[in-house]
XYZ file of N, CA and C in Angstrom:
279
model
N 85.512 128.297 77.748
C 86.149 127.042 77.946
C 85.402 126.216 78.960
N 85.085 124.973 78.620
C 84.255 124.126 79.556
C 85.152 123.676 80.740
N 84.554 123.613 81.972
C 85.239 123.213 83.087
C 85.416 121.659 83.025
N 86.639 121.143 83.358
C 86.878 119.670 83.347
C 86.309 119.015 84.574
N 85.697 117.881 84.394
C 85.284 117.106 85.502
C 86.438 116.361 86.210
N 86.368 116.281 87.476
C 87.417 115.500 88.220
C 86.847 114.412 89.032
N 87.636 113.515 89.534
C 87.166 112.470 90.458
C 88.358 112.207 91.387
N 88.029 111.637 92.553
C 89.097 111.151 93.474
C 89.634 109.793 93.065
N 90.939 109.692 93.106
C 91.546 108.368 92.749
C 92.404 107.993 93.973
N 92.206 106.687 94.369
C 92.847 106.192 95.526
C 93.890 105.164 95.055
N 95.108 105.369 95.524
C 96.196 104.358 95.110
C 96.583 103.545 96.427
N 96.695 102.296 96.258
C 97.190 101.350 97.245
C 98.451 100.869 96.804
N 99.500 101.073 97.733
C 100.818 100.550 97.403
C 101.070 99.374 98.403
N 101.098 98.181 97.916
C 101.220 97.004 98.786
C 102.531 96.208 98.451
N 103.444 96.182 99.271
C 104.787 95.508 99.065
C 105.373 95.818 97.653
N 105.312 97.076 97.339
C 105.968 97.642 96.108
C 105.052 97.551 94.908
N 103.891 97.095 94.940
C 102.960 96.928 93.766
C 101.841 97.992 93.935
N 101.570 98.792 92.940
C 100.573 99.845 93.006
C 99.236 99.319 92.402
N 98.237 99.676 93.084
C 96.779 99.365 92.653
C 95.991 100.690 92.739
N 95.309 101.045 91.689
C 94.472 102.170 91.679
C 93.022 101.631 91.803
N 92.371 102.092 92.957
C 91.067 101.575 93.193
C 89.966 102.131 92.280
N 89.025 101.272 91.932
C 87.824 101.698 91.152
C 87.072 102.727 91.969
N 86.165 103.503 91.298
C 85.501 104.566 92.068
C 84.507 104.028 93.072
N 83.967 102.904 92.909
C 82.908 102.465 93.916
C 83.461 101.785 95.162
N 84.728 101.721 95.265
C 85.329 100.989 96.375
C 85.173 101.879 97.699
N 84.807 101.208 98.772
C 84.603 101.878 100.105
C 85.959 101.777 100.782
N 86.706 102.898 100.815
C 88.036 102.957 101.275
C 88.100 102.641 102.803
N 87.170 103.043 103.570
C 87.241 102.811 105.029
C 86.967 101.331 105.282
N 86.114 100.668 104.564
C 85.907 99.225 104.649
C 87.153 98.463 104.213
N 87.830 98.895 103.176
C 89.020 98.250 102.702
C 90.143 98.355 103.723
N 90.265 99.562 104.398
C 91.254 99.734 105.432
C 90.965 98.765 106.598
N 89.775 98.589 107.010
C 89.423 97.717 108.094
C 89.786 96.201 107.690
N 89.499 95.897 106.391
C 89.806 94.445 105.969
C 91.332 94.185 105.989
N 92.096 95.253 105.560
C 93.533 95.139 105.585
C 94.060 94.989 107.082
N 93.484 95.812 107.969
C 93.932 95.692 109.356
C 93.565 94.412 109.903
N 92.422 93.775 109.604
C 92.015 92.593 110.078
C 92.933 91.422 109.571
N 93.277 91.525 108.218
C 94.157 90.585 107.622
C 95.605 90.627 108.256
N 96.059 91.767 108.645
C 97.347 91.874 109.122
C 97.427 91.200 110.542
N 96.298 91.084 111.192
C 96.265 90.521 112.512
C 96.233 88.923 112.460
N 96.219 88.377 111.222
C 96.147 86.963 110.994
C 97.473 86.471 110.522
N 97.672 85.247 110.209
C 98.883 84.658 109.585
C 98.896 85.038 108.084
N 97.731 85.434 107.586
C 97.645 85.848 106.179
C 96.219 85.611 105.685
N 95.669 86.564 105.038
C 94.341 86.553 104.513
C 94.238 87.281 103.281
N 93.487 86.719 102.212
C 93.258 87.474 100.968
C 92.256 88.610 101.267
N 92.574 89.788 100.684
C 91.659 90.921 100.801
C 91.337 91.222 99.275
N 90.045 91.218 98.914
C 89.606 91.546 97.551
C 89.115 92.924 97.431
N 89.408 93.508 96.215
C 88.977 94.827 95.828
C 88.964 94.961 94.325
N 88.315 95.958 93.801
C 88.250 96.195 92.376
C 89.122 97.416 92.055
N 89.916 97.320 90.964
C 90.790 98.335 90.505
C 90.236 98.996 89.319
N 90.897 100.124 88.972
C 90.562 100.847 87.698
C 90.739 99.848 86.516
N 89.830 99.828 85.635
C 89.714 98.835 84.627
C 88.631 97.813 84.945
N 88.012 98.037 86.123
C 86.891 97.158 86.535
C 87.401 95.655 86.707
N 88.645 95.476 87.218
C 89.166 94.133 87.440
C 89.320 93.830 88.902
N 88.982 92.668 89.247
C 89.049 92.218 90.702
C 90.465 91.798 91.023
N 90.975 92.312 92.183
C 92.267 91.837 92.730
C 92.026 91.144 94.087
N 92.820 90.038 94.271
C 92.888 89.344 95.533
C 94.263 89.520 96.073
N 94.512 90.342 97.138
C 95.812 90.608 97.637
C 96.009 89.773 98.934
N 97.096 89.089 98.961
C 97.388 88.286 100.202
C 98.049 89.223 101.162
N 97.441 89.524 102.259
C 98.014 90.495 103.263
C 98.380 89.639 104.523
N 99.654 89.864 104.978
C 100.221 89.175 106.141
C 100.743 90.195 107.140
N 101.113 89.682 108.318
C 101.697 90.741 109.259
C 102.977 91.330 108.717
N 103.598 90.794 107.717
C 104.798 91.360 107.170
C 104.547 92.289 105.955
N 103.284 92.424 105.564
C 102.938 93.252 104.458
C 103.171 94.713 104.766
N 103.562 95.478 103.764
C 103.594 96.897 103.908
C 102.634 97.579 102.950
N 101.660 98.316 103.553
C 100.615 98.897 102.713
C 100.572 100.394 103.021
N 100.451 101.174 101.912
C 100.213 102.647 102.023
C 99.087 103.010 101.113
N 98.363 104.061 101.482
C 97.311 104.556 100.709
C 97.414 106.035 100.471
N 97.110 106.399 99.256
C 97.184 107.860 98.910
C 96.001 108.151 98.071
N 95.573 109.461 98.144
C 94.384 109.951 97.441
C 94.745 111.138 96.680
N 94.265 111.249 95.427
C 94.584 112.409 94.529
C 93.293 112.703 93.731
N 93.247 113.953 93.276
C 92.175 114.383 92.419
C 92.684 114.272 90.982
N 91.900 113.510 90.068
C 92.346 113.316 88.690
C 91.220 113.592 87.792
N 91.463 113.672 86.460
C 90.459 113.904 85.477
C 89.444 112.782 85.500
N 88.145 113.057 85.311
C 87.090 112.154 85.375
C 87.149 111.122 84.253
N 86.856 109.835 84.550
C 86.832 108.828 83.476
C 85.465 108.109 83.757
N 84.512 108.234 82.841
C 83.164 107.682 82.989
C 83.282 106.129 82.989
N 84.301 105.519 82.400
C 84.378 104.048 82.347
C 84.683 103.442 83.772
N 85.205 104.125 84.630
C 85.706 103.743 85.919
C 84.445 103.533 86.868
N 83.707 102.482 86.703
C 82.464 102.263 87.494
C 82.675 101.188 88.565
N 83.681 100.366 88.426
C 83.898 99.324 89.450
C 83.090 98.056 89.022
N 82.402 98.026 87.897
C 81.659 96.925 87.513
C 82.514 95.884 86.880
N 82.791 94.768 87.524
C 83.726 93.796 86.951
C 83.085 93.055 85.760
N 81.844 93.176 85.434
C 81.259 92.607 84.327
C 81.634 93.497 82.995
N 82.133 94.589 83.227
C 82.475 95.500 82.115
C 83.920 96.122 82.278
N 84.810 95.181 82.192
C 86.197 95.669 82.294
C 86.628 96.488 81.102
N 87.680 97.338 81.307
C 88.182 98.133 80.233
C 89.711 98.260 80.457
N 90.446 98.629 79.375
C 91.867 98.737 79.436
C 92.502 97.303 79.561
N 93.827 97.342 79.536
C 94.541 96.035 79.756
C 95.313 95.628 78.543
N 95.984 94.425 78.760
C 96.983 93.919 77.758
C 96.404 93.649 76.435
N 95.115 93.318 76.323
C 94.618 92.765 75.034
C 93.677 93.694 74.352
N 93.562 95.000 74.735
C 92.788 95.898 74.065
C 93.360 96.340 72.776
N 92.588 96.513 71.789
C 93.029 96.977 70.492
C 92.682 98.480 70.429
N 93.736 99.213 70.221
C 93.478 100.754 70.203
C 93.454 101.296 68.802
């Protein structure tokens, strides 16, 4: 039986909305950008999510953000390249 490949998946929960980060996202840099945004009246923080889609999240001093990390099955499509999105509302399966 072949061993299954895995990857690390990072989940951001911001004000009740979940975002799964694409594989190429620098988590430490994202944490710093969120911390810097919270110190302002409000700033957009950009990142790429699974499906290779860009998200702009408005972070304010009242925002609640949590981050969790898990090991999941490997998905070769999850490259973070926004020029090659996958998944979503309009895919034909």
